[in-house]
Amino acid sequence: MPSQAVLARNQNKRTLSPVISEREAGLKAQCIRGAANRCMGMDRDAANTDAAAQQDALRHLEQQLRQRDETISVLQRRLEHFRVWLLGVQAQVSARDPQIIKNARRLYVGGIPEGTKEEELRAFFEGVMASTGAAVAPGPPIASVKVSSDRSYAFLELRSVEEASNAMAFDGILFNDVNLKIRRPSNYNPEEAAPAGPDCPDPCVATAHLAMCKTVVEDTWDKIFVGGLPCNYGDEQVKELLAPYGSLKSFNLVMDKNTGKSKGYAFCEFSDPRVIPQVINGLHMQCLERKVLTVKRALEGNRQGGGSKSMAPALGSASSSTRRQQQQRQRAAAPAQRRRGGWCWQCE
């Protein structure tokens, strides 16, 4: 049997257990409250830190906006100062020869669709100039529109030399399903017109959203020469020939100024230059209405150490003897196969 001392200790434990449990519960609750308070304090500190960071970022943004507005204001004043000076120069040039300013404000617009009216052309260009930033001041930028008697081309006169230069950026713009050709008039002299204002478009004129195929093909490695075209082919027929390979960035069918007919060759550049090998492989040496196409990179001779000029103009103006020599070379290099029921070389 347990001794009296053991019994007493057990009795004390039973007596003290509720007291100890109550104290432990109190300590636990106190710890929990302390931890909760610390967490709440940390949350408040973090919230205060985030709010302070947001306030700093907002103040920094406001400062940047003020600096930007100040910069814009300075640039606007400088631009206005430049335009006032330019007006003075133009007045001097106009006093010396009024025709110089007039020619610098005029543009030739070729390839307009049949039946185009002057009001329609005016509304189109004024809308485009307003939407792209080509108009430098409020109000209509087109002073006059004159369509030729045969309705194939027109002349625009703009209210300023600067706006006429900006409108040059619209070369190749799509108007009633036709790409317009925009040029300076033949009596425009860039050296005489230099004091009158800029001779090229402002780079800020926004044309990226416009449907365009420029009519001037730049001399780059991606420029393609297409020769041997039937002389009765127009722009649209040649474009249809090229259309399966992708969209065109620029295109120019070279015309004879005396006859108004095609010289039988064209230049083009595709929006995606990666299709060029497919174009050459698909069209070169193909027979088209009793003619053989020559399709290659226009600057290929230059890249290989040839002359400084493109080979295309020489082909377009070659004499009959030169053409016979070309045909003989093509005959020797061509694969011995029949095309469309006969030798293409005998169709010439």
Coordinates of C-alpha atoms in Angstrom, one line a residue:
M1 CA 0.0 0.0 0.0
P2 CA 1.2 3.5 -0.7
S3 CA 2.6 5.5 2.1
Q4 CA 1.0 8.6 3.6
A5 CA 3.6 10.8 1.8
V6 CA 2.7 9.4 -1.6
L7 CA -1.0 9.8 -1.0
A8 CA -0.4 13.4 0.0
R9 CA 1.6 14.2 -3.1
N10 CA -1.1 12.7 -5.3
Q11 CA -3.7 14.7 -3.5
N12 CA -1.7 17.9 -4.0
K13 CA -1.4 17.2 -7.7
R14 CA -5.1 16.8 -8.1
T15 CA -5.7 20.0 -6.2
L16 CA -3.1 22.1 -8.2
S17 CA -3.9 20.7 -11.7
P18 CA -6.9 23.0 -12.3
V19 CA -4.9 26.0 -11.1
I20 CA -1.9 25.2 -13.4
S21 CA -4.3 24.5 -16.4
E22 CA -5.9 27.9 -15.8
R23 CA -2.5 29.7 -15.6
E24 CA -1.3 27.9 -18.8
A25 CA -4.5 28.9 -20.6
G26 CA -4.0 32.5 -19.5
L27 CA -0.4 32.5 -20.7
K28 CA -1.4 31.0 -24.0
A29 CA -4.1 33.6 -24.5
Q30 CA -1.6 36.4 -23.6
C31 CA 0.9 35.0 -26.1
I32 CA -1.8 34.9 -28.8
R33 CA -2.9 38.4 -28.1
G34 CA 0.7 39.6 -28.1
A35 CA 1.4 37.9 -31.4
A36 CA -1.8 39.3 -32.9
N37 CA -0.9 42.8 -31.8
R38 CA 2.6 42.4 -33.3
C39 CA 1.1 41.2 -36.6
M40 CA -1.4 44.1 -36.6
G41 CA 1.5 46.4 -35.9
M42 CA 3.5 44.9 -38.7
D43 CA 0.5 45.2 -41.0
R44 CA 0.1 48.8 -40.1
D45 CA 3.7 49.5 -40.7
A46 CA 3.6 47.7 -44.1
A47 CA 0.5 49.7 -45.0
N48 CA 2.1 52.9 -44.0
T49 CA 5.2 52.0 -46.0
D50 CA 3.1 51.1 -49.1
A51 CA 1.1 54.4 -48.8
A52 CA 4.3 56.4 -48.5
A53 CA 5.8 54.6 -51.6
Q54 CA 2.6 55.3 -53.5
Q55 CA 2.8 59.0 -52.5
D56 CA 6.4 59.2 -53.6
A57 CA 5.6 57.5 -57.0
L58 CA 2.7 59.9 -57.5
R59 CA 4.8 63.0 -56.7
H60 CA 7.5 61.7 -59.1
L61 CA 5.0 61.1 -61.9
E62 CA 3.5 64.6 -61.4
Q63 CA 7.0 66.1 -61.6
Q64 CA 7.7 64.2 -64.8
L65 CA 4.4 65.4 -66.3
R66 CA 5.3 69.0 -65.4
Q67 CA 8.7 68.6 -67.0
R68 CA 7.1 67.1 -70.1
D69 CA 4.6 70.0 -70.4
E70 CA 7.4 72.5 -70.0
T71 CA 9.5 70.7 -72.7
I72 CA 6.4 70.7 -75.1
S73 CA 5.9 74.4 -74.4
V74 CA 9.5 75.2 -75.2
L75 CA 9.4 73.1 -78.5
Q76 CA 6.2 74.8 -79.5
R77 CA 7.7 78.2 -79.0
R78 CA 10.8 77.2 -81.0
L79 CA 8.6 75.8 -83.8
E80 CA 6.5 79.0 -83.9
H81 CA 9.7 81.1 -84.0
F82 CA 11.0 78.9 -86.9
R83 CA 7.8 79.3 -88.8
V84 CA 7.8 83.1 -88.4
W85 CA 11.3 83.1 -89.8
L86 CA 10.3 80.8 -92.6
L87 CA 7.4 83.0 -93.6
G88 CA 9.9 85.9 -93.8
V89 CA 12.2 83.9 -96.1
Q90 CA 9.3 82.8 -98.2
A91 CA 8.1 86.4 -98.6
Q92 CA 11.6 87.4 -99.8
V93 CA 11.7 84.5 -102.3
S94 CA 8.1 85.2 -103.5
A95 CA 9.0 88.9 -104.0
R96 CA 12.0 87.9 -106.1
D97 CA 10.1 85.2 -108.1
P98 CA 6.5 84.4 -107.1
Q99 CA 6.4 81.3 -109.3
I100 CA 9.0 79.5 -107.1
I101 CA 6.7 79.4 -104.1
K102 CA 3.7 78.5 -106.3
N103 CA 5.6 75.5 -107.9
A104 CA 6.8 74.4 -104.4
R105 CA 3.1 74.3 -103.2
R106 CA 1.9 72.2 -106.2
L107 CA 1.8 68.4 -106.5
Y108 CA 1.1 66.1 -109.4
V109 CA -1.3 63.2 -108.6
G110 CA -1.3 60.5 -111.2
G111 CA -3.3 57.3 -111.8
I112 CA -6.6 58.7 -110.5
P113 CA -9.6 56.5 -111.2
E114 CA -11.8 57.4 -114.2
G115 CA -14.6 59.7 -113.3
T116 CA -12.9 61.2 -110.2
K117 CA -14.3 64.6 -109.4
E118 CA -12.3 67.5 -107.9
E119 CA -14.4 67.8 -104.8
E120 CA -14.0 64.1 -104.1
L121 CA -10.2 64.3 -104.4
R122 CA -10.1 67.4 -102.3
A123 CA -12.1 65.8 -99.5
F124 CA -10.0 62.7 -99.6
F125 CA -6.7 64.5 -99.2
E126 CA -8.0 66.9 -96.6
G127 CA -9.2 64.0 -94.5
V128 CA -6.0 62.1 -94.8
M129 CA -3.9 65.2 -94.0
A130 CA -6.0 65.9 -90.9
S131 CA -5.8 62.3 -89.6
T132 CA -2.0 61.9 -90.1
G133 CA -0.8 65.3 -88.8
A134 CA 0.3 66.4 -92.3
A135 CA -1.8 69.6 -91.9
V136 CA 0.3 72.1 -89.8
A137 CA -2.6 74.5 -89.0
P138 CA -6.3 74.4 -88.5
G139 CA -8.5 74.8 -91.6
P140 CA -8.4 73.2 -95.1
P141 CA -4.8 72.6 -96.3
I142 CA -5.8 72.2 -100.0
A143 CA -6.0 75.5 -101.8
S144 CA -7.2 74.2 -105.2
V145 CA -7.6 70.9 -107.2
K146 CA -7.5 70.7 -111.0
V147 CA -8.3 67.4 -112.7
S148 CA -7.0 67.0 -116.3
S149 CA -9.5 66.8 -119.2
D150 CA -9.0 63.1 -119.7
R151 CA -9.5 62.6 -115.9
S152 CA -6.2 60.5 -115.6
Y153 CA -4.3 62.9 -113.3
A154 CA -4.7 66.0 -111.2
F155 CA -2.7 68.9 -109.7
L156 CA -3.1 69.9 -106.1
E157 CA -2.1 73.3 -104.8
L158 CA -1.6 73.4 -101.0
R159 CA -1.7 76.5 -98.8
S160 CA 2.0 76.1 -97.7
V161 CA 5.2 74.6 -98.9
E162 CA 5.5 72.6 -95.7
E163 CA 2.2 70.9 -96.2
A164 CA 3.0 70.2 -99.8
S165 CA 6.1 68.4 -98.7
N166 CA 4.2 66.5 -96.0
A167 CA 1.7 65.4 -98.7
M168 CA 4.6 63.7 -100.6
A169 CA 4.4 61.0 -97.8
F170 CA 1.1 59.8 -99.4
D171 CA 2.7 58.5 -102.5
G172 CA 1.1 55.1 -103.3
I173 CA -1.9 55.7 -101.1
L174 CA -5.0 53.7 -102.0
F175 CA -7.9 55.8 -103.4
N176 CA -11.0 54.0 -104.7
D177 CA -8.9 50.8 -105.2
V178 CA -6.1 52.5 -107.0
N179 CA -2.7 53.5 -105.7
L180 CA -2.0 57.1 -106.5
K181 CA 1.3 58.4 -107.8
I182 CA 2.3 61.6 -106.1
R183 CA 5.2 63.7 -107.5
R184 CA 6.5 67.2 -107.7
P185 CA 5.5 69.0 -110.9
S186 CA 8.0 69.1 -113.8
N187 CA 8.7 72.8 -113.2
Y188 CA 9.7 72.3 -109.6
N189 CA 13.4 73.2 -109.0
P190 CA 14.6 71.9 -105.6
E191 CA 17.6 74.2 -105.5
E192 CA 15.5 77.3 -106.1
A193 CA 12.8 76.1 -103.7
A194 CA 15.2 75.3 -100.9
P195 CA 14.7 78.6 -99.1
A196 CA 11.0 78.3 -99.3
G197 CA 10.7 75.4 -96.9
P198 CA 11.4 71.7 -96.4
D199 CA 11.5 69.5 -99.5
C200 CA 10.7 66.2 -97.8
P201 CA 7.8 65.1 -95.4
D202 CA 7.9 65.6 -91.7
P203 CA 8.9 62.3 -90.1
C204 CA 6.1 62.8 -87.6
V205 CA 3.4 62.4 -90.4
A206 CA 1.7 59.1 -89.3
T207 CA 1.2 56.9 -92.4
A208 CA 1.5 53.5 -90.7
H209 CA -2.2 52.9 -90.6
L210 CA -2.8 53.8 -94.3
A211 CA -3.2 51.3 -97.1
M212 CA -0.3 52.2 -99.3
C213 CA 2.0 50.8 -102.0
K214 CA 4.6 53.4 -102.8
T215 CA 5.4 54.1 -106.4
V216 CA 9.1 54.8 -105.8
V217 CA 11.2 51.7 -105.2
E218 CA 14.3 52.5 -103.1
D219 CA 17.6 51.1 -104.2
T220 CA 18.1 48.4 -101.6
W221 CA 19.1 44.7 -101.8
D222 CA 15.4 43.8 -101.6
K223 CA 14.6 45.7 -104.8
I224 CA 13.4 43.3 -107.5
F225 CA 13.6 43.7 -111.3
V226 CA 10.8 42.2 -113.4
G227 CA 11.7 42.3 -117.1
G228 CA 10.2 40.8 -120.3
L229 CA 6.7 42.0 -119.5
P230 CA 4.2 42.5 -122.4
C231 CA 4.1 46.2 -123.2
N232 CA 0.3 46.1 -123.1
Y233 CA 0.3 45.2 -119.4
G234 CA -0.6 47.9 -116.9
D235 CA 0.0 48.3 -113.2
E236 CA -2.9 46.1 -112.1
Q237 CA -2.0 43.3 -114.4
V238 CA 1.6 43.2 -113.3
K239 CA 0.5 43.4 -109.6
E240 CA -1.8 40.4 -110.2
L241 CA 1.2 38.5 -111.4
L242 CA 3.1 39.3 -108.2
A243 CA 0.1 39.1 -105.8
P244 CA 0.4 35.3 -105.0
Y245 CA 3.7 35.9 -103.3
G246 CA 2.6 38.5 -100.8
S247 CA 1.8 42.2 -100.3
L248 CA 3.9 44.8 -102.1
K249 CA 5.7 47.6 -100.2
S250 CA 6.4 49.5 -103.4
F251 CA 5.9 49.0 -107.1
N252 CA 6.8 50.9 -110.3
L253 CA 6.0 49.9 -113.8
V254 CA 8.4 52.0 -116.0
M255 CA 6.6 53.9 -118.7
D256 CA 7.7 55.5 -121.9
K257 CA 7.1 59.3 -121.5
N258 CA 6.6 59.7 -125.3
T259 CA 4.1 56.9 -125.9
G260 CA 2.6 56.5 -122.5
K261 CA 3.0 52.8 -122.8
S262 CA 5.0 50.4 -120.6
K263 CA 8.7 49.8 -121.4
G264 CA 8.2 46.1 -120.5
Y265 CA 9.9 46.1 -117.1
A266 CA 9.1 47.0 -113.5
F267 CA 10.6 47.3 -110.1
C268 CA 9.0 46.2 -106.8
E269 CA 9.7 45.4 -103.2
F270 CA 7.7 43.1 -101.1
S271 CA 6.6 43.8 -97.5
D272 CA 8.2 40.6 -96.4
P273 CA 11.6 40.2 -98.1
R274 CA 11.8 36.5 -97.2
V275 CA 9.5 35.7 -100.2
I276 CA 12.1 37.0 -102.7
P277 CA 13.6 33.6 -103.4
Q278 CA 10.1 32.2 -104.1
V279 CA 9.3 35.1 -106.4
I280 CA 12.5 34.6 -108.4
N281 CA 12.1 30.8 -108.6
G282 CA 8.5 31.0 -109.5
L283 CA 8.6 33.7 -112.2
H284 CA 12.1 33.8 -113.7
M285 CA 12.2 32.4 -117.3
Q286 CA 8.5 31.9 -117.3
C287 CA 6.7 32.5 -120.6
L288 CA 4.0 35.2 -120.6
E289 CA 2.2 36.1 -123.8
R290 CA 5.0 35.2 -126.2
K291 CA 7.6 36.8 -123.9
V292 CA 10.1 35.4 -121.4
L293 CA 10.2 37.0 -117.9
T294 CA 13.5 38.0 -116.3
V295 CA 13.1 38.2 -112.5
K296 CA 16.1 38.9 -110.2
R297 CA 17.4 41.3 -107.6
A298 CA 17.8 44.6 -109.2
L299 CA 21.2 45.3 -107.5
E300 CA 22.5 41.8 -107.9
G301 CA 25.3 43.0 -110.3
N302 CA 26.4 45.6 -107.9
R303 CA 26.6 43.1 -105.0
Q304 CA 28.8 40.9 -107.2
G305 CA 31.2 43.7 -108.0
G306 CA 29.5 45.0 -111.1
G307 CA 28.9 48.5 -112.2
S308 CA 27.5 51.3 -110.1
K309 CA 24.1 51.3 -111.9
S310 CA 21.2 48.9 -111.9
M311 CA 21.0 46.7 -114.9
A312 CA 17.3 47.4 -115.5
P313 CA 17.5 50.7 -117.4
A314 CA 20.0 49.2 -119.8
L315 CA 17.6 46.4 -120.5
G316 CA 14.7 48.8 -121.0
S317 CA 16.6 51.0 -123.5
A318 CA 18.6 48.3 -125.3
S319 CA 18.9 48.3 -129.0
S320 CA 17.5 45.5 -131.2
S321 CA 20.9 44.0 -131.6
T322 CA 21.4 44.0 -127.8
R323 CA 18.0 42.3 -127.4
R324 CA 19.0 39.6 -129.9
Q325 CA 22.1 39.0 -127.9
Q326 CA 20.1 38.7 -124.8
Q327 CA 17.7 36.2 -126.5
Q328 CA 20.7 34.2 -127.6
R329 CA 22.1 34.0 -124.1
Q330 CA 18.7 33.1 -122.7
R331 CA 18.3 30.4 -125.4
A332 CA 21.6 28.9 -124.4
A333 CA 20.9 29.0 -120.7
A334 CA 17.3 27.8 -120.7
P335 CA 16.2 24.3 -120.0
A336 CA 15.3 22.3 -123.1
Q337 CA 11.6 22.1 -122.5
R338 CA 8.5 23.3 -124.3
R339 CA 6.3 26.0 -122.8
R340 CA 2.7 26.5 -123.9
G341 CA 3.2 24.4 -126.9
G342 CA 6.3 26.1 -128.4
W343 CA 9.8 27.5 -127.8
C344 CA 9.5 30.8 -126.1
W345 CA 12.6 32.1 -127.9
Q346 CA 10.8 31.6 -131.2
C347 CA 7.8 33.6 -130.1
E348 CA 9.7 36.9 -130.1

